[in-house]
Every structure is written in structure tokens, then in C-alpha cells.
XYZ file of C-alpha atoms in Angstrom:
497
model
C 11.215 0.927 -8.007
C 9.912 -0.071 -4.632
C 11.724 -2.176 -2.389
C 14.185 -2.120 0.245
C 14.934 -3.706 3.593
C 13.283 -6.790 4.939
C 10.685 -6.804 2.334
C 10.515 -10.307 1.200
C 8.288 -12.651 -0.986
C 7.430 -15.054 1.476
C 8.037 -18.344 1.472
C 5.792 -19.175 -1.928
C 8.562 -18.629 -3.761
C 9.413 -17.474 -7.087
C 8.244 -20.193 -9.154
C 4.440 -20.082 -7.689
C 4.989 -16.488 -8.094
C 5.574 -16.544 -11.949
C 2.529 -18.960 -12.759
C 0.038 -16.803 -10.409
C 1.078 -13.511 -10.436
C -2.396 -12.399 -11.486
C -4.232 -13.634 -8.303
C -2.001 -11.343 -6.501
C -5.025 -8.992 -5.825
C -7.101 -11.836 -4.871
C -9.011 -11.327 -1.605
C -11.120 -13.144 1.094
C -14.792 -12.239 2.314
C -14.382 -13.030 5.951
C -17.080 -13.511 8.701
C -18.157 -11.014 10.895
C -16.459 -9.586 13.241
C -16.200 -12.194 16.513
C -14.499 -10.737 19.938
C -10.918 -11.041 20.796
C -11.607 -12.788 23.374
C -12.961 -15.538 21.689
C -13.454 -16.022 18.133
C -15.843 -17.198 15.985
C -14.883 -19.025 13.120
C -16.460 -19.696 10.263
C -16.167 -20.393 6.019
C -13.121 -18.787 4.046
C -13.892 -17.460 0.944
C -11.512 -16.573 -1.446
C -8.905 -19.025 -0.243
C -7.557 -21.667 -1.934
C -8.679 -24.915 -0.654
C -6.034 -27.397 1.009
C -7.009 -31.056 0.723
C -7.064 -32.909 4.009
C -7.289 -29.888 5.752
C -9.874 -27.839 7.192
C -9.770 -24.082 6.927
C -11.577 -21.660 8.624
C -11.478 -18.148 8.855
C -12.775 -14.816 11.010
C -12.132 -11.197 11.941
C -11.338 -9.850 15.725
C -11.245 -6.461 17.202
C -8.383 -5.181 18.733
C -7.570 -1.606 20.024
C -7.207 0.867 17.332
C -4.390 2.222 19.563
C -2.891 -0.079 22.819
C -1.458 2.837 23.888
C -5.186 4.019 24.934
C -6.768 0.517 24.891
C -10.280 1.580 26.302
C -11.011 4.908 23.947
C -12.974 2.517 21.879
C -11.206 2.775 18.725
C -10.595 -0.470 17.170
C -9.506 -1.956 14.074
C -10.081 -5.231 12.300
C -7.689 -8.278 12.229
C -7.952 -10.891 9.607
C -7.028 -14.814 11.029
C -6.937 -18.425 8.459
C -6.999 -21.366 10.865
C -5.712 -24.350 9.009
C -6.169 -27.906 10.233
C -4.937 -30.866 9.419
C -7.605 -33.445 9.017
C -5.439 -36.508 10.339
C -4.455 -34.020 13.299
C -3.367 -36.005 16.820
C -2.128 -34.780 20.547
C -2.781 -31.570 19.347
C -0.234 -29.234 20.937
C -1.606 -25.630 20.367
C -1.763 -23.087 17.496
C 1.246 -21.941 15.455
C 0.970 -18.337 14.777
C 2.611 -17.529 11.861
C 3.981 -14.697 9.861
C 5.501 -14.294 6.385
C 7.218 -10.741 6.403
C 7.093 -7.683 4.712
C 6.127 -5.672 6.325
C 2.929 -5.827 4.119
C 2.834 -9.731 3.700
C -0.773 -11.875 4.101
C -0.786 -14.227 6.969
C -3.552 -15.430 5.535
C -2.707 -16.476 2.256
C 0.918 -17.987 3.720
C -1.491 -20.056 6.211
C -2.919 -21.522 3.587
C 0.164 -22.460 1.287
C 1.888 -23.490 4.765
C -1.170 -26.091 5.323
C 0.188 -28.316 2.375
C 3.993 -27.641 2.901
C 4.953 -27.552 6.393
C 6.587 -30.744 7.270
C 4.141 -33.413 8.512
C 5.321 -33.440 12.048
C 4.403 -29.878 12.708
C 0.813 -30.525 10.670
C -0.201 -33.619 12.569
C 0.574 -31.201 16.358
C -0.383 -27.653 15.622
C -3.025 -25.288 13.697
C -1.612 -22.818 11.645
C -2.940 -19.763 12.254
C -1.929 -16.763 9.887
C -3.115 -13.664 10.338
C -3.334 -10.233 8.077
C -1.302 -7.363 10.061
C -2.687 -4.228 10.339
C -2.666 -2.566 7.285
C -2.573 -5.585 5.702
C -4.997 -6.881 2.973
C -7.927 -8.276 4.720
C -7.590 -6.357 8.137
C -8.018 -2.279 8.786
C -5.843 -1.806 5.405
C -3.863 0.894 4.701
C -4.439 1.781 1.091
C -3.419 5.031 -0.121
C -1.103 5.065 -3.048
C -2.468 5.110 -6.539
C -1.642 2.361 -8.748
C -0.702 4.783 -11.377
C 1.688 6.081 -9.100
C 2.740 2.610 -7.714
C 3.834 2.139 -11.521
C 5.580 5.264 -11.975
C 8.186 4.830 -9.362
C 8.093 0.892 -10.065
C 9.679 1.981 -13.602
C 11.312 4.803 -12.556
C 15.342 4.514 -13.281
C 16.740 2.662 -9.750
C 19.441 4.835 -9.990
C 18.713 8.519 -11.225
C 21.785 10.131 -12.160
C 20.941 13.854 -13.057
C 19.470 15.691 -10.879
C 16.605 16.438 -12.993
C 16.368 12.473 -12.673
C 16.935 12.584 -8.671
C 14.180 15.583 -8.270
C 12.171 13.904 -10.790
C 11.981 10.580 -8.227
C 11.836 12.352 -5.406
C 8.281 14.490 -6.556
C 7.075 10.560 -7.012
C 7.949 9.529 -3.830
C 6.350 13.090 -2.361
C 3.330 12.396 -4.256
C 3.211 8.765 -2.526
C 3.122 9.818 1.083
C 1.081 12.774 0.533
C -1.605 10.923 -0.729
C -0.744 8.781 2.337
C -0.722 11.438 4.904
C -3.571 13.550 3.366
C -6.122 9.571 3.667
C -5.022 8.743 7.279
C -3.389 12.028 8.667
C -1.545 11.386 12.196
C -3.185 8.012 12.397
C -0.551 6.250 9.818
C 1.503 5.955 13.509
C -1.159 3.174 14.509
C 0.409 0.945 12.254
C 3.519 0.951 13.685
C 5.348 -2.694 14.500
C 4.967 -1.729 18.284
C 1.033 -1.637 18.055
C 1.394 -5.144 15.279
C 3.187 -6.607 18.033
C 0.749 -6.434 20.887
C -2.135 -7.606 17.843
C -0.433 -10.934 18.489
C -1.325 -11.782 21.930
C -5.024 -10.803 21.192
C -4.604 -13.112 18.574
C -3.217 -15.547 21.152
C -6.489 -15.123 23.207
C -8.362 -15.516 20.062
C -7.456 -19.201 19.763
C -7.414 -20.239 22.908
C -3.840 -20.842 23.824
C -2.413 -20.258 27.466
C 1.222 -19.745 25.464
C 2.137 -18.617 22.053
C 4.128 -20.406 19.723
C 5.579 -18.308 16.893
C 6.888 -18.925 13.871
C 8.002 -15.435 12.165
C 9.982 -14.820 8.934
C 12.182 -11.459 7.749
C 10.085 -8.835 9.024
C 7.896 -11.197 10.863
C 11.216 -11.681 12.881
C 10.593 -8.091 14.362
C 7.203 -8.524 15.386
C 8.415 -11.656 17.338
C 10.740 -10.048 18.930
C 8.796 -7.063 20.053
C 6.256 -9.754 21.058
C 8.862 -11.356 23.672
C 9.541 -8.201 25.131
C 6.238 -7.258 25.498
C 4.322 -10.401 26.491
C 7.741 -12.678 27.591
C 5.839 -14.360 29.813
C 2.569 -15.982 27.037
C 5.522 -16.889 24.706
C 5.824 -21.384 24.953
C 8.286 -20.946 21.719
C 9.306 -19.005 18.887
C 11.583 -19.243 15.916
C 12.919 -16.362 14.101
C 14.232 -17.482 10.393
C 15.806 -14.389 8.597
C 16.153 -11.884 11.283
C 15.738 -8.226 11.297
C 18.274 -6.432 13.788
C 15.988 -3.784 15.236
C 19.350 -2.211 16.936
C 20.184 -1.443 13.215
C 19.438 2.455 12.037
C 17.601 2.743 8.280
C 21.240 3.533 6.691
C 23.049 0.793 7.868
C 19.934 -1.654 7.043
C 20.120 -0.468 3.901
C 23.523 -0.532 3.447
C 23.927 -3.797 4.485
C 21.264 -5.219 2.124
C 23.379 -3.443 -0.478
C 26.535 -5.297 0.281
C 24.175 -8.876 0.862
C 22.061 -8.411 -2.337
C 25.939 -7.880 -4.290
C 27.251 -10.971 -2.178
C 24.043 -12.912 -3.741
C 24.207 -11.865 -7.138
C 27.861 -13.263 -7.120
C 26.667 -16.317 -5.984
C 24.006 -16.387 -8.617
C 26.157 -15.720 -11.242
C 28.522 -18.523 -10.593
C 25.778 -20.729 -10.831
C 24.855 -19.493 -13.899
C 28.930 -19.435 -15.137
C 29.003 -23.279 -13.856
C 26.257 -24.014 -16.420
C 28.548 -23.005 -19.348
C 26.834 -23.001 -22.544
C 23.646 -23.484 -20.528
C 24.217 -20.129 -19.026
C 22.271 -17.822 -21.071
C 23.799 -14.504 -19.664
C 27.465 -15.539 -21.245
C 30.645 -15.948 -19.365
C 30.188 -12.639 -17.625
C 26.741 -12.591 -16.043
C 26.936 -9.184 -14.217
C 28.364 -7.403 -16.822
C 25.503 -8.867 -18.772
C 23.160 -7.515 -16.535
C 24.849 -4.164 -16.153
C 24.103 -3.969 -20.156
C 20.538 -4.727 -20.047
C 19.878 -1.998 -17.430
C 22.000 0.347 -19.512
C 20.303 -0.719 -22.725
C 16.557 -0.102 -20.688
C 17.473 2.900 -19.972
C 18.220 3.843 -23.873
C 15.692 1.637 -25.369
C 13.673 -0.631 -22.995
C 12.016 -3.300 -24.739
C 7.805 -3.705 -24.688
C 4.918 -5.823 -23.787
C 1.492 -5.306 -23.814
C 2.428 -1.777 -24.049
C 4.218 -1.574 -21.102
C 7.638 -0.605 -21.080
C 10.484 -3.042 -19.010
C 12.934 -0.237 -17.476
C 15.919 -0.642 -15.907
C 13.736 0.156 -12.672
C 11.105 -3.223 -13.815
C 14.312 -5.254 -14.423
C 16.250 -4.643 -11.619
C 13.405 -5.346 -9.263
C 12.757 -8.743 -11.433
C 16.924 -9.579 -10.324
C 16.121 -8.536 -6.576
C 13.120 -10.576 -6.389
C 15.096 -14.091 -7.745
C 17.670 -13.016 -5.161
C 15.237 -14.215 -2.654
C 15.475 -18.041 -3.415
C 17.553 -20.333 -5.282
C 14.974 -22.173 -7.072
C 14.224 -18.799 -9.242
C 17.533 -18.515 -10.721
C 16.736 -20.539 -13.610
C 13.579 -18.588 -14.170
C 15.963 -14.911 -13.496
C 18.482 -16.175 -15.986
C 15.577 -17.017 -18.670
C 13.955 -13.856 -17.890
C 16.804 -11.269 -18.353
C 18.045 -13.181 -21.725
C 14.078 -13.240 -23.282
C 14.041 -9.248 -22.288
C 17.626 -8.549 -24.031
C 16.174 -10.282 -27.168
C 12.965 -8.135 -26.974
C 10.852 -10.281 -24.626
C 9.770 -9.266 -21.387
C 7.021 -10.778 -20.130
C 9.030 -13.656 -17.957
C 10.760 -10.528 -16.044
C 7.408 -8.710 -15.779
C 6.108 -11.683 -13.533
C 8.497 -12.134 -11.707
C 8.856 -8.336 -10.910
C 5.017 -8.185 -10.795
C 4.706 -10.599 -8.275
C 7.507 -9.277 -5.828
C 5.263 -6.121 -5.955
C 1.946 -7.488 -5.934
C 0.743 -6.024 -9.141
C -1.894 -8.323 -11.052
C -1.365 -8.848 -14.948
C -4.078 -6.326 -15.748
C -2.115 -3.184 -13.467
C -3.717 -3.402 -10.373
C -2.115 -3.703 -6.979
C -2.669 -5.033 -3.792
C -1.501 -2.570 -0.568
C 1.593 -4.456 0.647
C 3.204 -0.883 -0.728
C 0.995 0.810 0.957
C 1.425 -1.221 4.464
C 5.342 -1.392 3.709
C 5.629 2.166 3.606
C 3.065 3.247 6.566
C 4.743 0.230 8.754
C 8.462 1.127 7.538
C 8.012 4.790 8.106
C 6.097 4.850 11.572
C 8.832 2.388 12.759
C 11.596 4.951 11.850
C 13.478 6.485 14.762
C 16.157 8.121 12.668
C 15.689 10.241 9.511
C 18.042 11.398 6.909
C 17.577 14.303 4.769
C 16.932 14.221 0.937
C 20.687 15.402 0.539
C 22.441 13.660 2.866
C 20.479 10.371 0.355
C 21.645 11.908 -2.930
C 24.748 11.792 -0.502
C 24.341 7.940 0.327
C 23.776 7.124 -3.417
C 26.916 8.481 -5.028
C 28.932 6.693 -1.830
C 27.396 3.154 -2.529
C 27.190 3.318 -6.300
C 30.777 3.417 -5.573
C 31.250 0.702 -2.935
C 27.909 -1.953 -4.609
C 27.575 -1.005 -8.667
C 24.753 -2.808 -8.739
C 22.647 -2.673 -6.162
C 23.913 0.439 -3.472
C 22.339 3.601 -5.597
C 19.324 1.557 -5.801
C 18.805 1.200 -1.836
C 19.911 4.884 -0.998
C 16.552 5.900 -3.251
C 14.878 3.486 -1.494
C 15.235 5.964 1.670
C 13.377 9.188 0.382
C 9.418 7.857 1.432
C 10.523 7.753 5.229
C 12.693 11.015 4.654
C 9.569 12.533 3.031
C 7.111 11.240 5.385
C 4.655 13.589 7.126
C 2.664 12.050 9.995
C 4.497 11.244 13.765
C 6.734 8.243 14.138
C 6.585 5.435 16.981
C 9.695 3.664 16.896
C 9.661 0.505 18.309
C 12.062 -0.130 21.929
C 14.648 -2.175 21.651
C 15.748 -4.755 24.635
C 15.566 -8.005 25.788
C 12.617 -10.402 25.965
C 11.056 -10.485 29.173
C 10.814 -13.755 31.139
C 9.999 -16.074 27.914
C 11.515 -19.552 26.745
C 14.856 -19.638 24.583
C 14.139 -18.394 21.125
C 15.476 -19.999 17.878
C 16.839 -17.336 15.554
C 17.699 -19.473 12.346
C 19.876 -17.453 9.479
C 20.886 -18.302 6.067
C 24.499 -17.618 5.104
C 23.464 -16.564 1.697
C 20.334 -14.412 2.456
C 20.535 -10.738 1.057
C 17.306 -9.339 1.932
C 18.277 -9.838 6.030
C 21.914 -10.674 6.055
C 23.337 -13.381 8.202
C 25.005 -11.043 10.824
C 21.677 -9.747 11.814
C 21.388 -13.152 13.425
C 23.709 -13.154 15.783
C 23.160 -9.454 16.960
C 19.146 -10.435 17.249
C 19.778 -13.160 19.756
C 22.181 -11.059 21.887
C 19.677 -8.527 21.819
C 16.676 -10.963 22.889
C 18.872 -12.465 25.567
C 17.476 -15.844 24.992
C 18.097 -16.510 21.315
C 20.294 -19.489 20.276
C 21.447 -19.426 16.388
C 20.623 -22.072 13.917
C 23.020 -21.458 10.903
C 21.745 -22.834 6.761
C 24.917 -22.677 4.920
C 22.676 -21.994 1.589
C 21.259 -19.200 -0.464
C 18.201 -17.239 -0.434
C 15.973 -15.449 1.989
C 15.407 -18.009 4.905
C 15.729 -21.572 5.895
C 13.315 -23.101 7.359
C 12.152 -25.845 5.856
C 14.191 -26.378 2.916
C 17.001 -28.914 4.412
C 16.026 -31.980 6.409
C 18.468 -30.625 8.744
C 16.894 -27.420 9.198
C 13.562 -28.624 9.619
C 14.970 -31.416 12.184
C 15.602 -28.936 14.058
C 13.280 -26.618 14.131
C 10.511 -29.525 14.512
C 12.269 -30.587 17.511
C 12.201 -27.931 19.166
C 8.702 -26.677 18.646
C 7.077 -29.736 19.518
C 9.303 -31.215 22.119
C 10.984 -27.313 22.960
C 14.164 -29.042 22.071
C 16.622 -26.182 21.648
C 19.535 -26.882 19.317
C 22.920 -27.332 20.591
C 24.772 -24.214 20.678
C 26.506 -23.288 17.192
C 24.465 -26.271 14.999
C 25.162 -25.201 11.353
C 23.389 -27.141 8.720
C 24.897 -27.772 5.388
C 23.379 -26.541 2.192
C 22.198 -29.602 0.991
């Protein structure tokens, strides 16, 4: 099973997730190469078309290493510029990013182009770009999709040790192949090196001043952005922030405890449904069941078998957003009775895996990104260590996240952890956090503005990974204050409807 902290769907969702799962491989033929300087833009292919707005798409060059800028090593980044047709007073560009790490900016500019609210349309293009190691940019691409399956499916939570050792060859396998493709270079796709990607980006398009709009992970490459490059920032928001203070164990620890908090909540929506509930009148021990029954007996589709591990990572994926509970609680009832397919695409999408078994890289850039960003590393006991603790203190999700550890514990090429500080001369920065969130828990908000100095926190009383812009409220706000650089009063909380 692959996921862990601050990996999130993007805002999609869940429900375009389960009716397109199998474009999830689907890629773009970009233009040529233009400068970063200046780019030149020209036809998208491979991107859905937006009515009423123009799209076009290109490729810059950027240094292969900013550490050594002039060595004349480069890699490719991958930008969608999005316009709305009845655009007027055109502020600027809004550079946006979706998470992951391993998430398309270019697909989420597109989807953004026909849901962003029609204030921010009619003032800004949306530019989304590809991070490195991303998709259509210098990918990372390294891990087989046989063995992307095999630890997909693998138990979540290996008792034995046979079971433990058994998970941790997989994960060994994983980054070897990893380390043996790119060798010490896997550190050029740290967040660092992502980070300063952004401002060449900013050049790209032409704007004196950035404004960002950055979601989970795409919280930590605005940060790093205003410490770097303080000074080119006009405005950024932060929705679903990533505390970079935070050590690997405690992230994961505290998704633990957030992902239990929002399968609580989840439940009581389903246990408010009464009869309508199709997990009973006890919808975690229902779920507990399943998993135990996978592990037994797990039922089939197409020949593929629905583990606990393929189950599981269907319930974490829901987690991320409201509107999929209906679809989770359909999904885990059709696989007790022998049907699996619903929780196959919704686990399917979450790992970008296309009906017919192939996968795009996001696990590939997750782990190279994740792993180069790492400044502290446990051991493969003290994790076996980690997973008997939080079985204990989170049944259903704790064991699950210790595993998640052993790629960065196994890892073999150099780490270049990010610094951590305070933006550097740059506007106030809206970081915007979702009481319910439990892929980047709501006390990560708080501790990312007092880090940045110059955050203010926008609280969504609701559930799911992220805010903006599902209330009017939230969107209210956040409109106002990247057009106008409104900043919202100190302590604004939105309601959750």
C-alpha cells in the first residue's frame, strides 16, 4: 500500500476520480522547449478542452541543479496556461499547484479553468505546471508497475515478521530500482530545487510578482518559495498546510490520529443515514471485518485480488473529501458481498493506476521528492517499533503509516532537506485549514504561519482535505484577497456550510 503524508488527490475529487480512473495515465505532447526567460506557447495536446477558455501549453528549461545554476545541466518543466475567454483588467498569472508531491499542475490547470469561481477567472491565468519529476517534465520513473502492485496489495499492516521482512524486500526492491536509474541525482528533485522552479516559472509568464495558489504539499513549495524569493511574491494562499518544522514520525503520526478523527466523522454520517447506511450500526467495526475477511479470503475482479492493502487505500482515499463518502460506503458493502470493482476505482485512482494495470509516476515522484526532502531517518526497527506503538494508540490507520516509513529508511542516494524559516520580505500569506482534514491536519496551520512570519489563518469548519472553494465563505475570502490583497481579519472561521 502506498501512501502516507501530504499525498493528496487534488482537488478533482473522488467522484471524477471513480468515472475516469482509466485516463489516469493520460499524457500531453507539449511544444518544444521555449527559454525560461520567455516562453513560447503553443497547442496542448492531450488535454481536455475547457469551453470558453483558451489553453495553451509549453516546456522551459531550468537548472538541472540551482545549487550550480551555470554547469549547464537542465531539466524540463511542463506549464498549461488557461484563459478565460471573457477575461477583463487582467491582474497577472495564478500559479498553481495541486499537491502530492507527485501531482500534475497541468491537468489541475485545466479542471481549475471550469471550476474556479468566476471572479478569479475573469482577473488571472491559471498557470499549472508539472514539478520535477512529475509527468510531463524531467520525470522520475523508476518503479515497476508490477512492483507498484505488489506493495499496493500488500497487507497495510504485516503482523509476522515473515510478513514485515516480506514488505520490507518490496519496498528495497522499489528504491533500488530507483537508486540503481538515477544514482545520486534522485537529490535534484528535492522540494528545495521545486521551489526555486517557481520563480523561473514566474519569469516564464511575464509577471513582475507571483501569485500562488498551493494545496497540501503544494503548501511546502510555497513556503520554501517565500523564503527564497520573498521579495517576487504579490500573494499566496496556502489551503491544507504542510508543517515543514514537523520530523517524518510525527507527520506520520499525526496523519494517523487525523485519518482516525475522519473516519469517525465518516462513520457518523453513515450511522445518521440509518437503514440507508449500508455498513450497519457499527461502521468501523464493519470495516475492521472486511480487512480481516481480505486478508483470509479477499474477494476478485478481473482477476485481481481486493486485499486488505487495496481496501484500505480505497477508505484513505474517500477520507480526502466529503462528497466520496457515499461512493466509500457503496464501495466497501459491494466488496463484502463479493464485488469490488467500485473500491478498485476509487483506490486506483488515489494511486494513479489505469483500469488495464498501468501507472503513472506520481509514486515514483512521491517517493524521490519525499525521500530527498528527509532530514531525519529512522531505522527499519525502530518502524517495526512505531507500528506495534500506533496499532495500539489508531487501530485503524497507525500500523498502516509506520510501514509507510521504510522507502525513506531504505533509501540510498544523498538527501537535501529543505531549511526551514521565515519568508523573506514578501506580502502576508493566507494559510487556510480545514478542521476536518486528515491528510494535513488542522494544527499544521497554525504552526505554518508562525513559521512564515506573515501567515494569517483562514479556518473551514468542514471535512476533507482542503477548503478552498467549497463554501461561499471560503472562497469570499480568498477572492478578496487575491484580487484586491484583502487579507482576512485575524481569526475568520467559516462555517461548514
Amino acid at each position: 500500500m502506498h501512501w502516507g503524508r501530504a499525498r493528496r488527490i487534488t482537488a478533482l475529487g473522488i467522484g471524477v476520480l471513480v468515472v475516469a480512473t482509466a485516463c489516469a495515465t493520460k499524457t500531453a505532447e507539449l511544444n518544444p522547449p521555449g527559454s525560461a526567460g520567455g516562453a513560447d506557447w503553443g497547442r496542448c495536446e492531450g488535454v481536455e478542452r475547457v469551453s470558453g477558455t483558451t489553453m495553451e501549453c509549453t516546456t522551459i528549461e531550468v537548472p538541472a541543479d540551482w545549487n550550480t545554476p551555470d554547469n549547464g545541466e537542465t531539466m524540463e518543466i511542463a506549464l498549461l496556461r488557461a484563459r478565460s475567454d471573457t477575461q477583463t483588467d487582467k491582474i497577472g498569472s495564478l500559479v498553481i499547484n495541486p499537491g502530492g508531491p507527485g501531482g500534475s499542475g497541468v491537468d489541475f490547470a485545466a479542471y481549475l479553468a471550469e471550476t474556479l469561481p468566476a471572479e478569479i477567472l475573469s482577473r488571472f491565468d491559471i498557470v499549472g505546471f508539472d514539478p520535477r519529476g512529475v509527468s510531463r517534465s524531467t520525470p522520475v520513473d523508476c518503479i515497476s508497475d508490477s512492483d507498484k502492485d505488489a506493495i499496493n496489495g500488500f497487507s497495510p499492516d504485516p503482523v509476522s515478521d515473515t510478513d514485515f521482512q516480506a514488505l520490507v524486500a518490496l519496498q528495497q526492491s522499489a528504491v533500488g530500482a530507483c537508486y540503481s536509474a538515477y544514482g545520486d541525482g534522485l537529490a535534484r528533485f528535492a522540494s528545495a530545487q521545486a521551489a526555486h522552479d517557481i520563480d523561473a516559472i514566474r519569469t516564464a509568464v511575464g509577471d513582475p510578482q507571483l501569485t500562488y495558489l498551493g494545496f497540501s504539499y503544494g503548501t511546502l513549495l510555497g513556503a520554501l518559495y517565500a523564503q527564497q524569493n520573498g521579495g517576487n511574491l504579490r500573494a499566496a494562499v496556502l489551503d491544507g498546510a504542510v508543517d515543514p518544522g514537523q520530523d517524518d514520525v510525527a507527520t506520520s503520526e499525526g496523519q494517523a490520529a487525523a485519518f482516525e478523527l475522519a473516519f469517525d466523522n465518516f462513520a457518523t454520517w453513515c450511522e445518521n443515514r440509518g437503514t440507508s447506511c449500508e455498513l450497519g450500526a457499527d461502521p468501523r467495526k464493519y470495516v475492521m471485518d472486511l480487512l480481516a475477511k481480505a486478508d483470509a479470503s479477499p474477494p476478485v475482479a478481473n482477476g485481481r485480488q481486493a486485499t486488505s492493502g487495496w481496501i484500505l487505500t480505497a477508505v484513505i482515499a474517500a477520507l480526502y473529501d466529503e462528497s466520496a463518502w457515499p461512493y466509500l460506503s457503496a464501495g466497501l458493502s459491494e466488496a463484502n458481498a463479493g464485488n469490488p470493482d467500485l473500491v478498485f476505482q476509487i483506490a486506483d485512482g488515489y494511486v494513479g493506476r489505469s483500469a488495464t494495470g498501468e501507472y503513472d509516476n506520481s509514486t515514483d515522484a512521491f517517493t524521490a521528492v519525499t525521500c530527498s526532502d528527509d532530514a531525519s531517518v529512522q531505522t527499519v526497527e525502530e518502524i517495526r517499533g512505531f507500528q506495534g506503538q500506533w496499532r495500539a494508540k489508531y487501530p485503524m490507520f497507525g500500523a498502516p503509516l509506520a510501514t509507510t516509513l521504510l522507502p525513506c529508511a531504505l533509501w540510498q542516494a544523498p538527501r537535501a532537506p529543505y531549511p526551514t524559516g521565515p519568508a523573506t520580505g514578501g506580502p502576508t500569506i493566507v494559510v487556510v485549514g480545514t478542521k476536518g482534514d486528515p491528510a494535513t491536519p488542522y494544527a499544521n496551520t497554525a504552526k505554518l504561519a508562525a513559521q512564515l512570519g506573515t501567515g494569517e489563518v483562514l479556518t473551514w469548519e468542514g471535512e476533507g482535505h482542503t477548503a478552498y472553494p467549497k463554501t461561499p465563505c471560503i472562497a469570499d475570502a480568498v477572492n478578496g484577497y487575491l484580487i484586491d490583497l484583502t487579507v482576512p481579519p485575524t481569526g475568520t472561521v467559516c462555517p461548514a456550510r
